[in-house]
PDB file of C-alpha atoms in Angstrom:
ATOM      1  CA  MET A   1     187.742 150.034 274.748  1.00 40.00           C
ATOM      2  CA  GLY A   2     186.367 150.888 271.403  1.00 42.00           C
ATOM      3  CA  PRO A   3     187.364 154.388 269.319  1.00 43.00           C
ATOM      4  CA  GLY A   4     185.947 157.417 270.471  1.00 41.00           C
ATOM      5  CA  ARG A   5     185.274 155.815 274.148  1.00 41.00           C
ATOM      6  CA  ILE A   6     186.193 157.644 277.240  1.00 39.00           C
ATOM      7  CA  GLU A   7     188.147 155.849 279.975  1.00 44.00           C
ATOM      8  CA  HIS A   8     187.116 156.233 283.251  1.00 42.00           C
ATOM      9  CA  GLY A   9     188.800 159.269 285.094  1.00 45.00           C
ATOM     10  CA  ASP A  10     189.591 160.857 281.412  1.00 45.00           C
ATOM     11  CA  GLN A  11     187.668 163.298 280.179  1.00 47.00           C
ATOM     12  CA  THR A  12     189.647 163.584 276.849  1.00 45.00           C
ATOM     13  CA  PRO A  13     187.934 161.433 273.850  1.00 47.00           C
ATOM     14  CA  ARG A  14     190.403 159.343 271.808  1.00 53.00           C
ATOM     15  CA  THR A  15     190.954 159.896 268.534  1.00 55.00           C
ATOM     16  CA  PRO A  16     189.977 156.752 265.808  1.00 66.00           C
ATOM     17  CA  GLU A  17     192.867 155.623 264.728  1.00 78.00           C
ATOM     18  CA  LYS A  18     193.491 155.334 260.912  1.00 81.00           C
ATOM     19  CA  PRO A  19     195.471 152.538 259.072  1.00 88.00           C
ATOM     20  CA  ASP A  20     198.959 153.553 257.896  1.00 89.00           C
ATOM     21  CA  SER A  21     197.951 152.022 254.674  1.00 91.00           C
ATOM     22  CA  ALA A  22     194.774 153.762 254.308  1.00 92.00           C
ATOM     23  CA  VAL A  23     196.926 157.156 254.739  1.00 93.00           C
ATOM     24  CA  VAL A  24     199.546 156.307 252.248  1.00 94.00           C
ATOM     25  CA  ARG A  25     197.155 155.149 249.577  1.00 93.00           C
ATOM     26  CA  ASP A  26     195.071 158.534 249.874  1.00 91.00           C
ATOM     27  CA  ALA A  27     198.668 160.388 249.839  1.00 92.00           C
ATOM     28  CA  LEU A  28     200.030 158.531 246.814  1.00 93.00           C
ATOM     29  CA  GLY A  29     196.168 159.122 245.256  1.00 90.00           C
ATOM     30  CA  VAL A  30     196.719 163.066 245.631  1.00 88.00           C
ATOM     31  CA  GLY A  31     200.344 163.137 244.888  1.00 90.00           C
ATOM     32  CA  ILE A  32     199.941 160.946 241.271  1.00 90.00           C
ATOM     33  CA  ALA A  33     196.893 162.779 240.084  1.00 85.00           C
ATOM     34  CA  VAL A  34     198.300 166.291 240.494  1.00 86.00           C
ATOM     35  CA  GLY A  35     202.123 165.223 239.752  1.00 88.00           C
ATOM     36  CA  LEU A  36     201.123 164.294 236.221  1.00 85.00           C
ATOM     37  CA  SER A  37     199.970 167.939 235.934  1.00 83.00           C
ATOM     38  CA  GLY A  38     203.777 168.858 235.719  1.00 89.00           C
ATOM     39  CA  PHE A  39     203.686 167.914 231.926  1.00 88.00           C
ATOM     40  CA  ALA A  40     201.576 170.594 231.392  1.00 84.00           C
ATOM     41  CA  PHE A  41     203.887 172.950 232.862  1.00 89.00           C
ATOM     42  CA  GLY A  42     206.987 171.365 231.001  1.00 90.00           C
ATOM     43  CA  VAL A  43     205.023 172.103 228.056  1.00 86.00           C
ATOM     44  CA  THR A  44     203.923 176.191 229.005  1.00 85.00           C
ATOM     45  CA  SER A  45     206.928 176.729 230.301  1.00 88.00           C
ATOM     46  CA  ALA A  46     209.119 175.445 227.252  1.00 86.00           C
ATOM     47  CA  GLY A  47     206.741 177.148 224.817  1.00 81.00           C
ATOM     48  CA  SER A  48     206.960 180.452 226.478  1.00 82.00           C
ATOM     49  CA  GLY A  49     210.682 180.648 225.426  1.00 84.00           C
ATOM     50  CA  LEU A  50     212.385 179.009 228.331  1.00 89.00           C
ATOM     51  CA  THR A  51     214.969 176.380 228.069  1.00 91.00           C
ATOM     52  CA  VAL A  52     214.526 172.710 229.347  1.00 92.00           C
ATOM     53  CA  LEU A  53     217.207 173.480 231.836  1.00 94.00           C
ATOM     54  CA  GLN A  54     215.014 176.626 233.006  1.00 92.00           C
ATOM     55  CA  THR A  55     212.033 174.951 233.156  1.00 93.00           C
ATOM     56  CA  CYS A  56     213.467 172.264 235.294  1.00 95.00           C
ATOM     57  CA  ALA A  57     215.144 174.236 237.581  1.00 94.00           C
ATOM     58  CA  LEU A  58     211.806 176.129 238.364  1.00 92.00           C
ATOM     59  CA  SER A  59     210.181 172.897 239.271  1.00 94.00           C
ATOM     60  CA  LEU A  60     213.050 171.692 241.597  1.00 95.00           C
ATOM     61  CA  LEU A  61     213.631 175.107 243.385  1.00 93.00           C
ATOM     62  CA  VAL A  62     210.326 176.556 243.513  1.00 91.00           C
ATOM     63  CA  PHE A  63     207.729 173.482 243.536  1.00 92.00           C
ATOM     64  CA  THR A  64     204.633 175.133 243.768  1.00 88.00           C
ATOM     65  CA  GLY A  65     202.455 174.494 240.673  1.00 83.00           C
ATOM     66  CA  ALA A  66     200.323 177.754 240.644  1.00 80.00           C
ATOM     67  CA  SER A  67     203.175 180.060 241.039  1.00 85.00           C
ATOM     68  CA  GLN A  68     205.184 178.247 238.353  1.00 88.00           C
ATOM     69  CA  PHE A  69     202.206 178.550 236.017  1.00 84.00           C
ATOM     70  CA  ALA A  70     201.713 182.176 236.576  1.00 80.00           C
ATOM     71  CA  LEU A  71     205.616 183.125 236.099  1.00 85.00           C
ATOM     72  CA  VAL A  72     205.728 181.374 232.683  1.00 85.00           C
ATOM     73  CA  GLY A  73     202.088 182.578 231.912  1.00 78.00           C
ATOM     74  CA  ALA A  74     203.446 186.129 232.244  1.00 79.00           C
ATOM     75  CA  LEU A  75     206.671 185.559 230.242  1.00 80.00           C
ATOM     76  CA  ALA A  76     204.972 184.004 227.241  1.00 74.00           C
ATOM     77  CA  GLY A  77     202.630 187.296 227.132  1.00 71.00           C
ATOM     78  CA  GLY A  78     205.614 189.265 226.807  1.00 74.00           C
ATOM     79  CA  GLY A  79     205.695 190.512 230.662  1.00 71.00           C
ATOM     80  CA  ASN A  80     208.508 191.751 232.438  1.00 77.00           C
ATOM     81  CA  PRO A  81     210.308 189.203 234.282  1.00 80.00           C
ATOM     82  CA  PHE A  82     210.271 191.254 237.556  1.00 81.00           C
ATOM     83  CA  THR A  83     206.530 191.776 237.277  1.00 77.00           C
ATOM     84  CA  ALA A  84     206.197 188.011 236.517  1.00 78.00           C
ATOM     85  CA  ALA A  85     208.214 187.152 239.643  1.00 83.00           C
ATOM     86  CA  ALA A  86     206.099 189.339 241.875  1.00 81.00           C
ATOM     87  CA  GLY A  87     202.930 187.838 240.643  1.00 76.00           C
ATOM     88  CA  ALA A  88     204.354 184.361 241.116  1.00 81.00           C
ATOM     89  CA  PHE A  89     205.719 185.437 244.788  1.00 83.00           C
ATOM     90  CA  PHE A  90     202.231 186.805 245.845  1.00 80.00           C
ATOM     91  CA  LEU A  91     200.586 183.586 244.822  1.00 77.00           C
ATOM     92  CA  GLY A  92     203.477 181.490 246.769  1.00 83.00           C
ATOM     93  CA  VAL A  93     202.717 183.854 249.934  1.00 85.00           C
ATOM     94  CA  ARG A  94     199.959 181.008 250.958  1.00 83.00           C
ATOM     95  CA  ASN A  95     202.552 178.571 251.620  1.00 89.00           C
ATOM     96  CA  ALA A  96     203.939 180.621 254.304  1.00 90.00           C
ATOM     97  CA  PHE A  97     200.620 180.230 256.262  1.00 89.00           C
ATOM     98  CA  TYR A  98     200.277 176.849 255.636  1.00 91.00           C
ATOM     99  CA  GLY A  99     203.656 176.308 257.318  1.00 92.00           C
ATOM    100  CA  LEU A 100     202.389 178.039 260.519  1.00 91.00           C
ATOM    101  CA  ARG A 101     199.489 175.427 260.880  1.00 91.00           C
ATOM    102  CA  LEU A 102     201.578 172.593 259.850  1.00 94.00           C
ATOM    103  CA  SER A 103     204.523 173.576 262.363  1.00 93.00           C
ATOM    104  CA  GLN A 104     202.083 172.950 264.899  1.00 92.00           C
ATOM    105  CA  LEU A 105     200.183 169.836 263.385  1.00 94.00           C
ATOM    106  CA  LEU A 106     203.439 167.836 262.556  1.00 94.00           C
ATOM    107  CA  ALA A 107     205.600 169.223 265.307  1.00 93.00           C
ATOM    108  CA  LEU A 108     209.081 168.146 263.315  1.00 93.00           C
ATOM    109  CA  PRO A 109     212.563 168.214 264.431  1.00 93.00           C
ATOM    110  CA  ARG A 110     214.146 171.612 264.213  1.00 92.00           C
ATOM    111  CA  ALA A 111     216.839 169.635 261.658  1.00 93.00           C
ATOM    112  CA  VAL A 112     213.963 168.534 259.193  1.00 92.00           C
ATOM    113  CA  ARG A 113     212.261 171.635 259.359  1.00 92.00           C
ATOM    114  CA  PRO A 114     213.886 173.185 256.398  1.00 90.00           C
ATOM    115  CA  PHE A 115     213.835 170.432 254.224  1.00 92.00           C
ATOM    116  CA  ALA A 116     210.069 169.861 255.044  1.00 93.00           C
ATOM    117  CA  ALA A 117     209.450 173.775 254.241  1.00 93.00           C
ATOM    118  CA  HIS A 118     209.720 172.765 250.444  1.00 94.00           C
ATOM    119  CA  TRP A 119     207.037 170.597 250.505  1.00 95.00           C
ATOM    120  CA  VAL A 120     204.659 173.163 252.028  1.00 95.00           C
ATOM    121  CA  ILE A 121     201.849 173.434 249.445  1.00 92.00           C
ATOM    122  CA  ASP A 122     198.163 172.999 248.689  1.00 87.00           C
ATOM    123  CA  GLU A 123     198.103 169.359 248.794  1.00 89.00           C
ATOM    124  CA  THR A 124     200.368 168.402 251.297  1.00 93.00           C
ATOM    125  CA  THR A 125     198.744 170.957 253.500  1.00 92.00           C
ATOM    126  CA  ALA A 126     195.393 169.247 252.524  1.00 89.00           C
ATOM    127  CA  VAL A 127     196.505 165.651 253.236  1.00 91.00           C
ATOM    128  CA  SER A 128     197.957 166.257 256.491  1.00 93.00           C
ATOM    129  CA  LEU A 129     195.044 168.297 257.703  1.00 91.00           C
ATOM    130  CA  ALA A 130     192.499 165.363 256.943  1.00 89.00           C
ATOM    131  CA  GLN A 131     194.525 162.850 259.048  1.00 92.00           C
ATOM    132  CA  PRO A 132     193.048 161.941 262.722  1.00 91.00           C
ATOM    133  CA  THR A 133     196.281 161.597 264.403  1.00 93.00           C
ATOM    134  CA  ARG A 134     199.994 163.580 264.305  1.00 94.00           C
ATOM    135  CA  ARG A 135     201.518 160.105 263.251  1.00 94.00           C
ATOM    136  CA  ALA A 136     199.048 159.735 260.141  1.00 94.00           C
ATOM    137  CA  ALA A 137     199.447 163.464 259.628  1.00 94.00           C
ATOM    138  CA  ARG A 138     203.216 163.269 259.511  1.00 95.00           C
ATOM    139  CA  ILE A 139     202.969 159.748 257.077  1.00 95.00           C
ATOM    140  CA  GLY A 140     200.788 161.549 254.566  1.00 95.00           C
ATOM    141  CA  PHE A 141     202.889 164.849 254.661  1.00 96.00           C
ATOM    142  CA  THR A 142     205.904 162.746 253.646  1.00 95.00           C
ATOM    143  CA  VAL A 143     204.146 160.630 250.996  1.00 96.00           C
ATOM    144  CA  THR A 144     202.348 163.282 249.441  1.00 94.00           C
ATOM    145  CA  GLY A 145     205.197 165.576 249.004  1.00 95.00           C
ATOM    146  CA  LEU A 146     207.646 162.839 248.234  1.00 96.00           C
ATOM    147  CA  SER A 147     205.353 161.461 245.388  1.00 95.00           C
ATOM    148  CA  LEU A 148     204.268 164.906 243.996  1.00 94.00           C
ATOM    149  CA  TYR A 149     207.847 165.988 244.218  1.00 96.00           C
ATOM    150  CA  VAL A 150     209.406 163.214 241.967  1.00 96.00           C
ATOM    151  CA  LEU A 151     206.426 162.603 239.697  1.00 95.00           C
ATOM    152  CA  TRP A 152     205.709 166.754 239.165  1.00 95.00           C
ATOM    153  CA  ASN A 153     209.677 166.907 238.390  1.00 96.00           C
ATOM    154  CA  VAL A 154     209.931 164.004 235.989  1.00 96.00           C
ATOM    155  CA  THR A 155     206.658 164.875 234.296  1.00 93.00           C
ATOM    156  CA  THR A 156     207.956 168.452 233.993  1.00 94.00           C
ATOM    157  CA  LEU A 157     211.070 167.472 232.288  1.00 95.00           C
ATOM    158  CA  LEU A 158     209.137 165.042 229.855  1.00 93.00           C
ATOM    159  CA  GLY A 159     206.699 167.979 228.872  1.00 90.00           C
ATOM    160  CA  ALA A 160     209.561 170.169 228.267  1.00 91.00           C
ATOM    161  CA  LEU A 161     211.425 167.827 226.115  1.00 91.00           C
ATOM    162  CA  GLY A 162     208.392 167.096 224.091  1.00 86.00           C
ATOM    163  CA  ALA A 163     207.811 170.379 223.432  1.00 80.00           C
ATOM    164  CA  GLU A 164     211.255 171.152 222.214  1.00 75.00           C
ATOM    165  CA  ALA A 165     210.811 168.138 219.759  1.00 75.00           C
ATOM    166  CA  ILE A 166     207.657 169.243 218.443  1.00 69.00           C
ATOM    167  CA  GLY A 167     208.678 172.861 217.949  1.00 65.00           C
ATOM    168  CA  ASP A 168     205.574 175.546 217.937  1.00 61.00           C
ATOM    169  CA  THR A 169     203.489 174.953 220.900  1.00 58.00           C
ATOM    170  CA  ASP A 170     200.906 177.570 219.519  1.00 60.00           C
ATOM    171  CA  ALA A 171     200.408 175.640 216.368  1.00 58.00           C
ATOM    172  CA  TRP A 172     199.463 172.363 218.545  1.00 59.00           C
ATOM    173  CA  GLY A 173     197.076 174.655 220.693  1.00 59.00           C
ATOM    174  CA  LEU A 174     199.525 173.225 223.779  1.00 56.00           C
ATOM    175  CA  ASP A 175     199.656 176.970 224.906  1.00 56.00           C
ATOM    176  CA  ALA A 176     196.259 176.473 226.524  1.00 59.00           C
ATOM    177  CA  ALA A 177     197.618 173.551 228.412  1.00 57.00           C
ATOM    178  CA  GLY A 178     198.552 175.176 231.508  1.00 54.00           C
ATOM    179  CA  PRO A 179     195.748 177.689 231.911  1.00 61.00           C
ATOM    180  CA  ALA A 180     193.552 174.712 231.313  1.00 63.00           C
ATOM    181  CA  VAL A 181     195.346 172.614 234.111  1.00 59.00           C
ATOM    182  CA  PHE A 182     195.392 175.562 236.637  1.00 59.00           C
ATOM    183  CA  LEU A 183     191.574 175.864 236.456  1.00 67.00           C
ATOM    184  CA  ALA A 184     191.089 172.230 236.728  1.00 63.00           C
ATOM    185  CA  LEU A 185     192.890 172.350 240.031  1.00 58.00           C
ATOM    186  CA  LEU A 186     191.010 175.628 241.517  1.00 65.00           C
ATOM    187  CA  ALA A 187     187.708 174.840 240.641  1.00 69.00           C
ATOM    188  CA  PRO A 188     187.321 172.259 243.345  1.00 66.00           C
ATOM    189  CA  MET A 189     188.376 174.691 245.986  1.00 66.00           C
ATOM    190  CA  LEU A 190     185.668 177.167 245.327  1.00 76.00           C
ATOM    191  CA  ARG A 191     182.942 175.996 248.005  1.00 77.00           C
ATOM    192  CA  THR A 192     181.776 178.912 249.371  1.00 85.00           C
ATOM    193  CA  ALA A 193     179.809 181.701 247.633  1.00 86.00           C
ATOM    194  CA  THR A 194     182.597 183.913 248.829  1.00 86.00           C
ATOM    195  CA  GLU A 195     185.425 181.954 247.337  1.00 83.00           C
ATOM    196  CA  ARG A 196     183.455 182.055 244.311  1.00 86.00           C
ATOM    197  CA  ALA A 197     182.538 185.999 244.283  1.00 88.00           C
ATOM    198  CA  VAL A 198     186.730 186.116 244.921  1.00 86.00           C
ATOM    199  CA  ALA A 199     186.949 184.092 241.890  1.00 85.00           C
ATOM    200  CA  ALA A 200     184.564 185.976 239.358  1.00 88.00           C
ATOM    201  CA  ILE A 201     186.022 189.552 240.371  1.00 89.00           C
ATOM    202  CA  ALA A 202     189.464 188.549 239.985  1.00 85.00           C
ATOM    203  CA  VAL A 203     188.585 186.928 236.558  1.00 84.00           C
ATOM    204  CA  VAL A 204     187.005 190.370 235.388  1.00 89.00           C
ATOM    205  CA  LEU A 205     189.722 192.279 236.726  1.00 86.00           C
ATOM    206  CA  GLY A 206     192.224 189.952 235.134  1.00 80.00           C
ATOM    207  CA  LEU A 207     190.542 189.787 231.684  1.00 82.00           C
ATOM    208  CA  GLY A 208     189.243 193.605 231.889  1.00 86.00           C
ATOM    209  CA  LEU A 209     192.340 195.035 232.168  1.00 81.00           C
ATOM    210  CA  LEU A 210     194.615 192.339 230.059  1.00 75.00           C
ATOM    211  CA  PRO A 211     194.405 195.115 226.738  1.00 80.00           C
ATOM    212  CA  VAL A 212     195.413 198.144 228.692  1.00 82.00           C
ATOM    213  CA  LEU A 213     198.113 196.882 231.165  1.00 77.00           C
ATOM    214  CA  PRO A 214     201.470 195.439 230.837  1.00 71.00           C
ATOM    215  CA  ALA A 215     201.536 191.539 231.012  1.00 62.00           C
ATOM    216  CA  GLY A 216     201.853 190.159 234.400  1.00 63.00           C
ATOM    217  CA  VAL A 217     200.181 193.224 235.936  1.00 73.00           C
ATOM    218  CA  PRO A 218     196.676 191.981 235.505  1.00 74.00           C
ATOM    219  CA  VAL A 219     197.265 189.347 237.936  1.00 70.00           C
ATOM    220  CA  LEU A 220     198.305 191.401 240.598  1.00 72.00           C
ATOM    221  CA  VAL A 221     195.335 193.801 240.431  1.00 81.00           C
ATOM    222  CA  ALA A 222     193.194 190.879 240.392  1.00 79.00           C
ATOM    223  CA  ALA A 223     194.772 190.234 244.146  1.00 77.00           C
ATOM    224  CA  LEU A 224     192.366 193.366 244.872  1.00 83.00           C
ATOM    225  CA  ALA A 225     189.349 190.888 244.896  1.00 83.00           C
ATOM    226  CA  VAL A 226     190.227 189.603 248.147  1.00 82.00           C
ATOM    227  CA  PRO A 227     189.860 192.553 249.769  1.00 87.00           C
ATOM    228  CA  ALA A 228     186.791 194.007 248.282  1.00 87.00           C
ATOM    229  CA  VAL A 229     185.062 191.059 249.000  1.00 87.00           C
ATOM    230  CA  LEU A 230     185.944 190.625 252.563  1.00 86.00           C
ATOM    231  CA  TYR A 231     184.829 194.496 252.989  1.00 86.00           C
ATOM    232  CA  VAL A 232     181.701 194.023 251.184  1.00 86.00           C
ATOM    233  CA  GLU A 233     181.078 190.748 253.417  1.00 86.00           C
ATOM    234  CA  GLY A 234     181.980 192.874 256.576  1.00 86.00           C
ATOM    235  CA  ARG A 235     179.578 195.741 255.553  1.00 85.00           C
ATOM    236  CA  LYS A 236     176.747 192.751 255.033  1.00 84.00           C
ATOM    237  CA  ALA A 237     177.150 191.405 258.300  1.00 83.00           C
ATOM    238  CA  ALA A 238     177.180 194.748 260.213  1.00 82.00           C
ATOM    239  CA  ALA A 239     174.220 195.996 258.543  1.00 82.00           C
ATOM    240  CA  LYS A 240     172.105 192.512 259.637  1.00 81.00           C
ATOM    241  CA  GLU A 241     173.484 193.219 263.214  1.00 78.00           C
ATOM    242  CA  GLU A 242     172.071 196.784 263.141  1.00 78.00           C
ATOM    243  CA  ALA A 243     168.547 195.674 261.494  1.00 75.00           C
ATOM    244  CA  ARG A 244     168.002 193.262 264.543  1.00 71.00           C
ATOM    245  CA  PRO A 245     165.409 194.496 267.402  1.00 68.00           C
ATOM    246  CA  ASP A 246     167.822 195.694 270.526  1.00 61.00           C
ATOM    247  CA  GLY A 247     166.675 192.859 272.179  1.00 53.00           C
ATOM    248  CA  ALA A 248     167.984 190.209 269.755  1.00 52.00           C
ATOM    249  CA  ARG A 249     171.053 192.001 269.739  1.00 51.00           C
ATOM    250  CA  ASN A 250     171.274 192.255 273.447  1.00 54.00           C
ATOM    251  CA  ASP A 251     170.852 188.587 273.435  1.00 54.00           C
ATOM    252  CA  THR A 252     173.515 187.885 271.201  1.00 53.00           C
ATOM    253  CA  GLN A 253     175.732 189.901 273.201  1.00 53.00           C
ATOM    254  CA  TYR A 254     175.146 188.497 276.388  1.00 49.00           C
ATOM    255  CA  ASN A 255     175.521 184.595 274.810  1.00 56.00           C
ATOM    256  CA  ALA A 256     178.919 185.691 273.442  1.00 54.00           C
ATOM    257  CA  ARG A 257     180.310 187.150 276.670  1.00 56.00           C
ATOM    258  CA  ASN A 258     178.712 183.913 278.531  1.00 57.00           C
ATOM    259  CA  ASP A 259     180.816 181.755 276.121  1.00 57.00           C
ATOM    260  CA  ALA A 260     183.860 183.747 276.561  1.00 51.00           C
ATOM    261  CA  GLN A 261     183.523 183.415 280.149  1.00 54.00           C
ATOM    262  CA  LYS A 262     183.172 179.844 280.066  1.00 52.00           C
ATOM    263  CA  GLU A 263     186.563 179.638 278.119  1.00 48.00           C
ATOM    264  CA  ASP A 264     188.018 181.472 280.440  1.00 49.00           C
ATOM    265  CA  ARG A 265     187.033 179.249 283.527  1.00 50.00           C
TER     266      ARG A 265
END
């Protein structure tokens, strides 16, 4: 029986299998590509005044690139440590939502979950969700998490030592390395008009408020772009619904009720 076919008496379509070697190859590709960005973080962190030990501790214990860059960026701008930590925290909250989805997908043993939680980040989530089976998702999560964690921490150390050796990173222009890498990681994720609108408004808020607010605070204010765009999108959807002829709206409501009844049955 071929992949995707249904056996007699079995109404569940079979999920096509994916070779373990293909999952490992894809996971390593992501882990290596992103792991090399740890060098930029090490340079940025050391340039912001953190020691090599503090920089490495961030990568070992925090291990979420966006939050790490946000923290050291705010500190480099002279921001209050508590404000910088708050900005990093809010960026890291998304990983908790990833964890809710991955806990169902991976179904790991309870004893393993606290350790696996440390690897719940954008990249491991993306690789896991792209797999067709639970076995493939577990392999993808493990290989991506392990390769990325090891390489990110090694390159963080190298970047921090390199920055310390060359002295003033601003004189070399290396202070731009962190933001450049962050934007390179973010850009491919902006696939829809809504996501691009959120990013654009956040940039306007962040840059516009930079001269008038303490360092680190503009990042927190920029988060207001999300509810603002969602509110506008909701108003647009409501206006379109109101603009429909009564008959079309009734048909839509009738179809929605029909679909709900079918699901209940």
